[in-house]
XYZ file of C-alpha atoms in Angstrom:
653
model
C -19.538 -11.034 23.612
C -19.568 -14.612 24.934
C -16.792 -15.552 22.498
C -14.697 -12.610 23.693
C -15.103 -13.798 27.280
C -14.070 -17.315 26.268
C -11.047 -15.898 24.462
C -10.063 -13.867 27.530
C -10.370 -16.949 29.728
C -8.119 -18.904 27.347
C -5.517 -16.164 27.483
C -5.593 -15.831 31.269
C -5.379 -19.588 31.853
C -2.480 -19.889 29.427
C -0.553 -17.025 31.057
C -1.052 -18.572 34.501
C 0.085 -21.997 33.330
C 3.141 -20.583 31.551
C 4.164 -18.604 34.611
C 7.768 -17.422 34.585
C 9.022 -20.021 32.073
C 8.902 -17.806 28.944
C 10.749 -15.008 30.755
C 13.375 -17.395 32.056
C 13.976 -18.753 28.544
C 14.769 -15.220 27.395
C 16.890 -14.497 30.490
C 14.463 -11.809 31.483
C 13.043 -10.995 34.891
C 9.525 -12.157 35.712
C 7.190 -9.146 36.110
C 4.560 -11.118 38.035
C 1.083 -12.356 37.149
C -0.701 -8.957 37.306
C 1.606 -7.479 34.685
C 1.687 -10.502 32.370
C -2.084 -11.116 32.563
C -2.897 -7.453 31.954
C -0.541 -7.355 28.990
C -2.013 -10.483 27.407
C -5.662 -9.500 27.922
C -5.095 -5.996 26.606
C -3.336 -7.485 23.568
C -6.399 -9.631 22.877
C -8.681 -6.599 23.209
C -6.457 -4.533 20.898
C -6.259 -7.271 18.257
C -10.023 -7.831 18.216
C -10.890 -4.131 18.264
C -8.322 -3.333 15.570
C -9.544 -6.122 13.328
C -13.173 -5.061 13.827
C -12.244 -1.483 12.949
C -10.368 -2.297 9.760
C -12.736 -5.047 8.649
C -15.769 -2.878 9.371
C -14.389 -0.052 7.255
C -13.700 -2.409 4.372
C -17.181 -3.916 4.743
C -18.700 -0.434 4.528
C -16.819 0.165 1.292
C -17.303 -3.208 -0.387
C -20.227 -5.117 1.121
C -22.879 -2.437 1.603
C -25.572 -1.576 -0.971
C -23.820 1.527 -2.256
C -25.633 3.195 -5.129
C -24.322 6.762 -5.171
C -21.216 7.166 -7.315
C -18.090 7.755 -5.297
C -19.772 7.582 -1.892
C -20.489 4.812 0.587
C -23.378 4.192 2.884
C -22.522 1.569 5.425
C -24.247 3.318 8.319
C -24.638 0.028 10.135
C -21.008 -0.907 9.560
C -19.896 2.491 10.799
C -21.919 1.950 13.969
C -19.717 -1.120 14.524
C -16.496 0.694 13.633
C -16.930 3.721 15.924
C -16.983 1.914 19.301
C -14.371 -0.591 18.091
C -12.010 2.249 17.175
C -12.420 3.803 20.618
C -11.709 0.470 22.322
C -8.664 0.022 20.074
C -7.375 3.458 20.998
C -7.833 2.939 24.750
C -6.223 -0.503 24.685
C -3.231 0.817 22.718
C -2.751 3.714 25.135
C -2.756 1.323 28.091
C -0.408 -1.112 26.362
C 2.346 1.478 26.026
C 3.255 1.428 29.749
C 2.010 -2.129 30.366
C 4.151 -3.677 27.630
C 7.035 -1.387 28.553
C 7.038 -3.123 31.913
C 6.202 -6.618 30.643
C 8.727 -6.643 27.764
C 11.500 -5.619 30.176
C 10.459 -8.035 32.906
C 9.476 -5.334 35.395
C 6.398 -5.145 37.649
C 3.929 -2.262 37.521
C 5.565 -0.674 40.553
C 8.664 0.018 38.474
C 6.653 2.454 36.331
C 6.170 4.749 39.332
C 9.878 5.442 39.686
C 11.101 8.764 38.221
C 12.207 8.378 34.611
C 11.447 4.660 34.569
C 8.599 4.844 32.050
C 10.610 6.754 29.437
C 13.539 4.377 29.846
C 11.403 1.231 29.588
C 9.537 2.525 26.520
C 12.727 3.075 24.549
C 14.368 -0.111 25.868
C 12.184 -2.396 23.694
C 10.396 -2.236 20.359
C 6.863 -3.131 21.437
C 5.932 0.069 23.351
C 7.023 2.127 20.354
C 4.811 -0.011 18.132
C 1.855 0.671 20.404
C 2.536 4.397 20.074
C 2.120 3.944 16.328
C -1.162 2.126 16.977
C -2.306 5.011 19.177
C -1.755 7.426 16.283
C -3.544 5.152 13.809
C -6.519 4.497 16.102
C -6.854 8.194 16.916
C -6.902 8.973 13.190
C -9.708 6.469 12.650
C -11.687 7.721 15.657
C -11.690 11.250 14.267
C -11.965 10.508 10.545
C -14.713 7.890 10.687
C -17.177 10.633 11.624
C -16.123 12.814 8.689
C -15.434 10.665 5.627
C -18.161 9.455 3.311
C -16.380 8.898 0.017
C -15.386 5.423 -1.101
C -11.765 6.433 -1.603
C -11.471 7.967 1.882
C -13.057 4.904 3.487
C -10.649 2.500 1.790
C -7.717 4.780 2.602
C -8.783 4.812 6.248
C -8.913 1.005 6.221
C -5.375 0.919 4.757
C -4.157 3.231 7.514
C -5.811 0.933 10.031
C -3.960 -2.047 8.541
C -0.698 -0.304 9.454
C -1.896 -0.282 13.044
C -2.575 -4.018 12.904
C 0.919 -4.693 11.563
C 2.920 -2.452 13.892
C 3.015 -4.720 16.994
C 3.560 -7.827 14.841
C 6.500 -6.773 12.687
C 8.688 -5.789 15.664
C 8.360 -9.019 17.656
C 8.756 -12.699 16.738
C 8.903 -12.253 12.944
C 11.884 -9.912 13.335
C 14.146 -12.498 14.947
C 16.468 -15.221 13.709
C 17.350 -16.858 10.396
C 14.912 -16.382 7.497
C 13.037 -13.659 9.343
C 12.755 -11.813 6.017
C 10.379 -14.565 4.860
C 8.391 -14.395 8.087
C 8.159 -10.605 7.987
C 6.840 -10.551 4.412
C 4.342 -13.328 5.118
C 3.075 -11.528 8.224
C 2.404 -8.420 6.131
C -0.280 -10.417 4.325
C -1.506 -12.727 7.078
C -2.062 -10.241 9.906
C -4.409 -7.814 8.091
C -6.216 -10.730 6.429
C -7.378 -12.270 9.707
C -8.335 -8.854 11.075
C -10.350 -7.962 7.981
C -12.185 -11.293 8.030
C -13.031 -10.872 11.711
C -14.224 -7.286 11.299
C -16.239 -7.953 8.147
C -17.914 -10.912 9.850
C -18.765 -8.744 12.876
C -20.349 -6.206 10.500
C -22.317 -8.997 8.792
C -23.595 -10.256 12.144
C -24.764 -6.719 12.962
C -26.556 -6.556 9.622
C -28.247 -9.930 10.255
C -29.739 -8.504 13.432
C -31.516 -5.849 11.355
C -32.809 -8.325 8.810
C -31.589 -10.759 6.196
C -28.839 -9.168 4.063
C -29.302 -9.162 0.326
C -27.748 -11.833 -1.899
C -25.102 -9.433 -3.208
C -23.899 -8.631 0.301
C -23.755 -12.312 1.212
C -21.962 -13.233 -2.008
C -19.371 -10.491 -1.584
C -18.811 -11.430 2.048
C -18.191 -15.024 1.023
C -15.622 -13.922 -1.589
C -13.946 -11.675 0.988
C -13.924 -14.445 3.598
C -12.450 -17.058 1.265
C -9.801 -14.629 0.000
C -8.724 -13.523 3.464
C -8.716 -17.098 4.753
C -6.465 -18.273 1.907
C -4.166 -15.270 2.419
C -3.975 -15.758 6.181
C -3.398 -19.512 5.898
C -0.604 -19.200 3.345
C 1.082 -16.430 5.320
C 0.723 -18.224 8.644
C 2.235 -21.428 7.272
C 5.325 -19.485 6.169
C 5.593 -17.682 9.517
C 5.248 -20.887 11.517
C 7.752 -22.729 9.333
C 10.306 -19.989 10.023
C 9.567 -19.850 13.741
C 9.824 -23.628 14.172
C 13.358 -23.517 12.690
C 13.209 -27.146 11.606
C 11.482 -28.530 14.720
C 8.452 -30.799 14.396
C 5.183 -28.908 15.043
C 4.033 -31.354 17.750
C 7.325 -31.146 19.629
C 7.114 -27.516 20.797
C 4.277 -25.311 22.157
C 4.525 -22.907 19.214
C 3.807 -25.706 16.744
C 0.924 -27.115 18.795
C -0.725 -23.706 19.183
C -0.261 -22.945 15.479
C -1.842 -26.263 14.521
C -4.849 -25.555 16.752
C -5.252 -22.070 15.296
C -4.992 -23.257 11.693
C -7.479 -26.046 12.395
C -10.036 -23.721 14.005
C -9.973 -21.278 11.140
C -10.032 -24.004 8.485
C -13.096 -25.562 10.127
C -15.197 -22.422 9.620
C -13.681 -21.618 6.225
C -14.384 -25.036 4.699
C -18.164 -24.514 4.316
C -17.564 -21.145 2.645
C -15.091 -22.661 0.217
C -17.212 -25.708 -0.639
C -20.625 -24.055 -0.902
C -21.498 -22.016 -3.965
C -23.754 -19.643 -2.040
C -23.308 -17.717 1.163
C -25.027 -18.992 4.253
C -28.748 -18.306 4.435
C -28.909 -18.335 8.213
C -27.817 -15.807 10.796
C -26.306 -18.627 12.877
C -23.433 -19.287 10.509
C -21.749 -15.835 10.620
C -22.186 -15.760 14.403
C -20.434 -19.114 14.721
C -17.687 -18.001 12.337
C -17.155 -14.841 14.364
C -16.955 -16.804 17.624
C -14.360 -19.185 16.192
C -12.307 -16.291 14.790
C -12.297 -14.649 18.225
C -11.045 -17.874 19.825
C -8.415 -18.258 17.082
C -7.244 -14.708 17.794
C -6.921 -15.611 21.482
C -4.774 -18.615 20.553
C -2.617 -16.258 18.487
C -2.160 -13.998 21.516
C -1.013 -16.993 23.564
C 1.543 -17.759 20.822
C 3.042 -14.294 21.289
C 3.730 -15.229 24.944
C 5.783 -18.298 24.014
C 9.316 -17.851 22.605
C 9.516 -19.869 19.365
C 12.463 -22.193 18.612
C 13.945 -19.689 16.142
C 14.816 -17.473 19.128
C 17.426 -19.978 20.230
C 19.196 -20.593 16.915
C 22.734 -19.143 17.064
C 23.052 -16.144 14.748
C 25.728 -13.709 13.686
C 25.492 -10.105 12.571
C 24.331 -10.924 9.054
C 21.523 -13.228 10.154
C 20.574 -10.811 12.906
C 19.919 -7.985 10.451
C 19.221 -9.806 7.199
C 17.899 -13.233 8.145
C 20.477 -14.878 5.864
C 24.188 -14.826 5.041
C 25.969 -13.415 1.989
C 29.283 -15.272 2.208
C 29.847 -15.725 -1.522
C 31.799 -12.796 -2.997
C 29.848 -10.522 -5.299
C 30.327 -11.266 -8.999
C 28.099 -10.846 -12.077
C 27.353 -14.559 -11.829
C 26.278 -14.496 -8.173
C 23.929 -11.607 -8.928
C 21.929 -14.110 -10.973
C 22.569 -17.381 -9.172
C 22.397 -16.337 -5.504
C 18.647 -15.825 -5.752
C 16.412 -15.400 -2.718
C 12.666 -14.943 -3.072
C 11.308 -11.613 -1.916
C 7.792 -12.688 -0.954
C 6.287 -9.218 -0.785
C 7.327 -8.084 -4.260
C 6.816 -11.512 -5.799
C 3.184 -11.606 -4.623
C 2.512 -8.016 -5.675
C 4.034 -8.670 -9.098
C 2.090 -11.893 -9.653
C -1.170 -10.216 -8.667
C -0.445 -7.416 -11.137
C 0.374 -9.865 -13.924
C -2.643 -12.129 -13.336
C -5.128 -9.253 -12.982
C -3.898 -7.601 -16.178
C -3.943 -10.867 -18.107
C -7.485 -11.613 -16.904
C -8.653 -8.173 -18.054
C -7.051 -8.643 -21.493
C -8.667 -12.065 -21.880
C -12.045 -10.638 -20.917
C -11.729 -7.862 -23.487
C -10.758 -10.233 -26.271
C -13.561 -12.666 -25.458
C -15.882 -9.717 -25.846
C -14.392 -9.025 -29.262
C -12.465 -5.897 -28.250
C -8.845 -5.240 -29.139
C -6.012 -4.439 -26.754
C -2.501 -3.540 -27.839
C 0.077 -6.303 -27.592
C 2.715 -3.644 -27.035
C 0.978 -2.366 -23.923
C 0.568 -5.898 -22.630
C 4.237 -6.638 -23.201
C 5.323 -3.431 -21.464
C 3.220 -4.243 -18.386
C 4.455 -7.815 -18.163
C 8.088 -6.806 -18.668
C 7.719 -4.161 -15.979
C 6.689 -6.708 -13.370
C 9.276 -9.199 -14.599
C 11.931 -6.537 -14.020
C 10.601 -6.035 -10.480
C 10.760 -9.775 -9.785
C 14.261 -10.113 -11.210
C 15.482 -7.091 -9.282
C 14.112 -8.177 -5.913
C 14.295 -11.980 -6.089
C 17.522 -12.512 -8.015
C 20.901 -12.151 -6.346
C 20.447 -8.378 -6.517
C 17.805 -8.611 -3.788
C 19.782 -10.298 -0.981
C 23.053 -8.585 -1.890
C 21.364 -5.162 -1.849
C 21.209 -5.328 1.943
C 24.930 -6.069 2.221
C 26.445 -3.774 -0.401
C 25.591 -0.095 -0.786
C 26.434 -0.242 -4.506
C 24.036 -3.139 -5.157
C 21.444 -1.486 -2.942
C 21.597 1.660 -5.090
C 21.292 -0.420 -8.267
C 18.179 -2.110 -6.868
C 16.503 1.140 -5.940
C 17.393 2.793 -9.222
C 15.911 -0.145 -11.107
C 12.704 -0.060 -9.078
C 12.498 3.724 -9.318
C 13.387 4.051 -13.009
C 13.115 0.885 -15.088
C 10.110 -0.924 -13.588
C 7.775 2.100 -13.426
C 8.832 3.259 -16.899
C 7.574 -0.031 -18.359
C 4.495 -0.298 -16.159
C 3.019 3.082 -17.086
C 3.227 2.124 -20.774
C 0.808 -0.717 -20.047
C -2.142 1.631 -19.428
C -3.684 -0.476 -16.636
C -6.372 2.043 -15.668
C -7.666 2.294 -19.220
C -7.655 -1.494 -19.521
C -9.499 -2.131 -16.261
C -12.101 0.548 -17.011
C -12.808 -1.137 -20.333
C -12.802 -4.658 -18.896
C -15.069 -4.002 -15.910
C -18.824 -3.627 -16.073
C -20.533 -0.333 -15.247
C -23.610 -0.611 -13.034
C -26.769 1.462 -12.977
C -27.305 3.891 -10.157
C -29.964 1.623 -8.642
C -27.480 -1.276 -8.454
C -24.571 -2.086 -6.180
C -21.416 -0.242 -7.109
C -18.672 -2.573 -8.309
C -15.029 -2.508 -9.410
C -15.794 -0.173 -12.314
C -17.389 2.428 -10.050
C -14.638 2.052 -7.457
C -11.964 2.639 -10.075
C -13.831 5.676 -11.393
C -14.054 7.005 -7.832
C -10.294 6.637 -7.428
C -9.435 8.281 -10.740
C -11.723 11.240 -9.975
C -10.757 11.624 -6.324
C -9.173 14.724 -4.853
C -6.510 12.502 -3.311
C -5.293 11.277 -6.697
C -5.432 14.787 -8.092
C -3.242 16.008 -5.240
C -0.884 13.063 -5.713
C -0.374 13.991 -9.360
C 0.424 17.618 -8.618
C 3.552 18.204 -10.775
C 5.371 20.171 -8.083
C 4.651 17.513 -5.449
C 5.734 14.709 -7.798
C 8.995 16.465 -8.659
C 9.843 17.215 -5.031
C 9.136 13.678 -3.816
C 10.715 11.944 -6.828
C 13.966 13.874 -6.474
C 13.920 14.762 -2.787
C 13.409 11.192 -1.568
C 17.040 10.343 -2.305
C 18.339 13.318 -0.337
C 16.003 12.804 2.637
C 16.487 9.037 2.871
C 20.185 8.612 2.120
C 21.710 11.808 3.476
C 20.024 11.585 6.890
C 20.245 9.043 9.754
C 17.052 7.452 8.413
C 19.000 5.243 5.985
C 21.192 3.763 8.728
C 18.114 3.059 10.851
C 15.901 1.643 8.084
C 18.520 -0.811 6.813
C 18.477 -2.639 10.162
C 14.861 -3.784 9.831
C 13.476 -5.839 6.987
C 10.038 -4.218 7.101
C 11.553 -0.722 6.937
C 13.710 -1.696 3.957
C 10.658 -3.098 2.197
C 8.652 0.069 2.879
C 11.482 2.171 1.484
C 11.604 0.040 -1.670
C 7.832 0.229 -2.133
C 8.052 3.989 -1.870
C 10.570 4.183 -4.699
C 8.446 1.960 -6.928
C 5.291 3.990 -6.230
C 6.757 7.464 -6.731
C 8.553 6.279 -9.867
C 5.228 5.095 -11.264
C 3.519 8.412 -10.525
C 6.397 10.399 -12.060
C 6.449 8.463 -15.327
C 2.658 8.215 -15.501
C 2.518 11.997 -15.430
C 5.073 12.286 -18.237
C 4.683 9.398 -20.697
C 1.900 7.258 -19.227
C -0.834 5.819 -21.447
C -3.535 6.558 -18.865
C -4.713 10.162 -18.707
C -3.550 11.604 -15.363
C -5.870 13.752 -13.220
C -3.557 16.704 -13.942
C -2.561 16.372 -17.607
C 0.448 18.413 -18.667
C 1.238 19.827 -22.103
C 4.341 18.457 -23.755
C 6.341 21.526 -22.849
C 5.391 20.997 -19.195
C 6.351 17.326 -19.311
C 9.685 18.150 -20.863
C 10.307 20.827 -18.263
C 9.541 18.374 -15.464
C 12.083 15.863 -16.760
C 14.747 18.487 -17.356
C 14.178 19.845 -13.836
C 14.752 16.387 -12.319
C 17.946 15.552 -14.220
C 20.445 17.869 -12.491
C 19.226 16.913 -9.024
C 19.807 13.218 -9.751
C 23.276 13.938 -11.064
C 24.099 16.137 -8.081
C 22.938 13.420 -5.662
C 25.291 10.924 -7.287
C 28.175 13.371 -7.007
C 27.398 14.021 -3.318
C 27.466 10.293 -2.550
C 30.700 9.778 -4.476
C 32.552 12.665 -2.833
C 31.181 12.333 0.709
C 33.798 11.824 3.432
C 31.132 10.326 5.719
C 30.104 6.704 5.330
C 26.362 6.553 4.772
C 24.868 3.899 7.074
C 28.425 3.169 8.142
C 27.393 1.756 11.509
C 25.028 -0.727 9.858
C 27.552 -1.926 7.278
C 30.234 -2.304 9.959
C 27.856 -4.471 11.995
C 27.363 -6.740 8.981
C 31.115 -7.133 8.591
C 30.949 -8.592 5.073
C 34.602 -9.510 4.303
C 34.458 -9.547 0.493
C 33.285 -5.907 0.245
C 36.695 -4.605 1.250
C 36.620 -0.825 1.504
C 33.230 0.579 2.480
C 34.332 3.943 1.131
C 34.968 2.428 -2.302
C 31.616 0.624 -2.192
C 29.941 3.955 -1.472
C 31.869 5.595 -4.327
C 30.549 2.942 -6.715
C 27.030 3.484 -5.330
C 27.274 7.176 -6.161
C 28.386 6.348 -9.688
C 25.428 3.975 -10.083
C 23.057 6.688 -8.848
C 24.513 9.174 -11.307
C 24.468 6.932 -14.367
C 21.281 4.983 -13.645
C 19.447 8.184 -12.760
C 20.446 10.106 -15.867
C 20.208 7.516 -18.650
C 16.478 6.683 -18.226
C 15.639 10.375 -18.057
C 17.562 10.994 -21.289
C 15.545 8.187 -22.911
C 12.345 9.799 -21.616
C 13.373 13.178 -23.069
C 13.952 11.566 -26.476
C 10.598 9.763 -26.253
C 8.819 12.979 -25.273
C 10.318 14.975 -28.125
C 9.373 12.180 -30.527
C 5.788 12.077 -29.204
C 5.578 15.849 -29.439
C 6.786 15.847 -33.033
C 4.343 13.084 -33.972
C 1.467 14.975 -32.389
C 2.353 18.123 -34.359
C 2.589 16.059 -37.534
C -0.826 14.505 -36.904
C -2.307 17.928 -36.231
C -0.830 19.335 -39.450
C -2.164 16.410 -41.490
C -5.609 16.856 -39.975
C -5.682 20.533 -40.875
C -4.481 19.824 -44.410
C -7.116 17.136 -44.815
C -9.858 19.486 -43.663
C -8.591 22.225 -45.989
C -8.636 19.842 -48.970
C -12.234 18.924 -48.176
C -13.305 22.535 -47.717
C -13.901 21.980 -44.024
C -11.346 24.511 -42.837
C -13.413 27.574 -41.919
C -10.802 29.295 -39.749
C -10.464 32.237 -42.180
C -14.237 32.592 -42.541
C -14.653 32.636 -38.761
C -11.883 35.248 -38.490
C -13.503 37.510 -41.123
C -16.893 37.123 -39.443
C -15.375 38.189 -36.136
C -13.877 41.328 -37.768
C -17.251 42.124 -39.264
C -18.959 41.890 -35.875
C -16.349 44.177 -34.342
C -16.775 46.817 -37.083
C -20.565 46.701 -36.715
C -20.268 47.221 -32.959
C -18.135 50.365 -33.484
C -20.672 52.082 -35.830
C -23.018 54.691 -34.223
C -26.466 53.373 -33.450
C -29.397 54.867 -35.440
C -31.582 57.432 -33.666
C -34.769 56.120 -32.221
C -37.945 58.128 -31.667
C -38.688 58.326 -27.993
C -42.218 57.229 -27.279
C -44.035 57.009 -23.985
C -45.166 53.443 -23.569
C -48.854 52.952 -22.984
C -50.031 50.471 -20.384
C -53.009 48.303 -21.041
C -54.670 45.935 -18.644
C -55.936 42.554 -19.714
C -59.021 40.866 -18.455
C -56.941 39.081 -15.845
C -55.302 42.243 -14.533
C -51.884 41.346 -16.006
C -49.540 43.649 -17.892
C -48.763 42.389 -21.410
């Protein structure tokens, strides 16, 4: 509590000292001290409460002494999460009108005018982001009292992470050159600091009830070091983009960032250097206090326009964060590379985790197929090449390249990844624990694979509708035009295609057994049902008289594209061809697998017959004999009146 007060004082003093300068730099009216102070303090409260909520949920799932399979205890952590979620919800509700006034440079009195609130809310991005936070916080407030399973707890923490990101992705990281780098880095850094803060708050609460066990302390240390490294790496990228080439000590943004990085590094260093978690309750309390102060410094940074705000930009840099001046050729698709941080990190994590599991199996003397390993690695390599080669940056400027990117991530990458059998590998590589021990990665993975959520996700009808319907809903509605204008929305759309492609192919030809296994005839029917819809979508795009996302592409004004209508026609052709060819390959693979299975079954039956083990005919004849015996009339029985005798104990025999 004392640290929160110190953080609030830092924020208030900074807002007073800054005064009207930040608003003047942005050519915005000054709303006055009451509005700016209220906005800043509420932002601090929301950030701390949101981080405590998400971190507390993750602590309940990972750090607590969970012994029951598929469930979590974490009663103490939940007692931290419940009030934090309520505070988060209240702060977000208040920030909708407060930031509507502050972001537009209007005093509170303006909100009392008829229609002013609705106008101010839609006039800037931040109030809309707080509406998203309201929905997320309300979900947590309700669900935290109901969920007890490990899967539901982690899912609730993931939903909470969306609430942490919402007010970040629509502000400073959305502006200026290279904002695509800053946006991707913020997607990792923002939840990391929140999770570390919340998990540390939960640990402090557990210290007050007694010394936590060594497993809890060890896991908290691993979580703290991981989140610190993630936050530091992400923050460095964000600050580098926001400084736009200026020296850190020459502008307030750089000075504040240096202070924040130094504060967090000071409390992380002992955790990194020591092999064991702290054995004193003082250490987590100090860490929590420093993290609260660092969060306050971060809030002050949001009040200061960074140098990147004042770099001249055109339409391409405004929407993309970069320029695509070089005309599109097969060569530029490979040479005009631009790293996509989000997909590069996800791909590298997938590659390293899989490789570590394979190495662990082989050190144990177990075998793992080289073919599966190659398929998994090639799948992630295809994702990296698709998103970080020239295809990635050009996909935001050309509809045809954009369609090629999404088709690759929806068809090629997932097709290779499911052949790697990652679930089977990780189940074999991880260690199962006894019921009287802490649950670990093996138990968590088992909980996921047996969860109702995964079973619902693999419902064949749901998979077919989402796999095919996504193209119609996204591209043939205004959503596509809107989503292309924001880097985070484009990334979310791309992640969706990768995820639903994985689920679709895992259900059909995946190595891992799905929760809802289908017979071969069902798998073949699912593929054949998807094929005409993909072809029809391509035809619709090719023959449409309306330019899809036409407003967005006109804003970009890329000269080498030429006719937008022709670019869209090519995009439709790509959708048609790239959507049909992989499905044809899958049909051939399915028929081949089906034939091989029938051949194996026939060989097994022949082998049993040769050994005299085939008793199908004997079982059939025995069944006929039982049926004929049942139909014969029963022999007459002599009716006798039973006699009752009483034992010495008064019991009937």
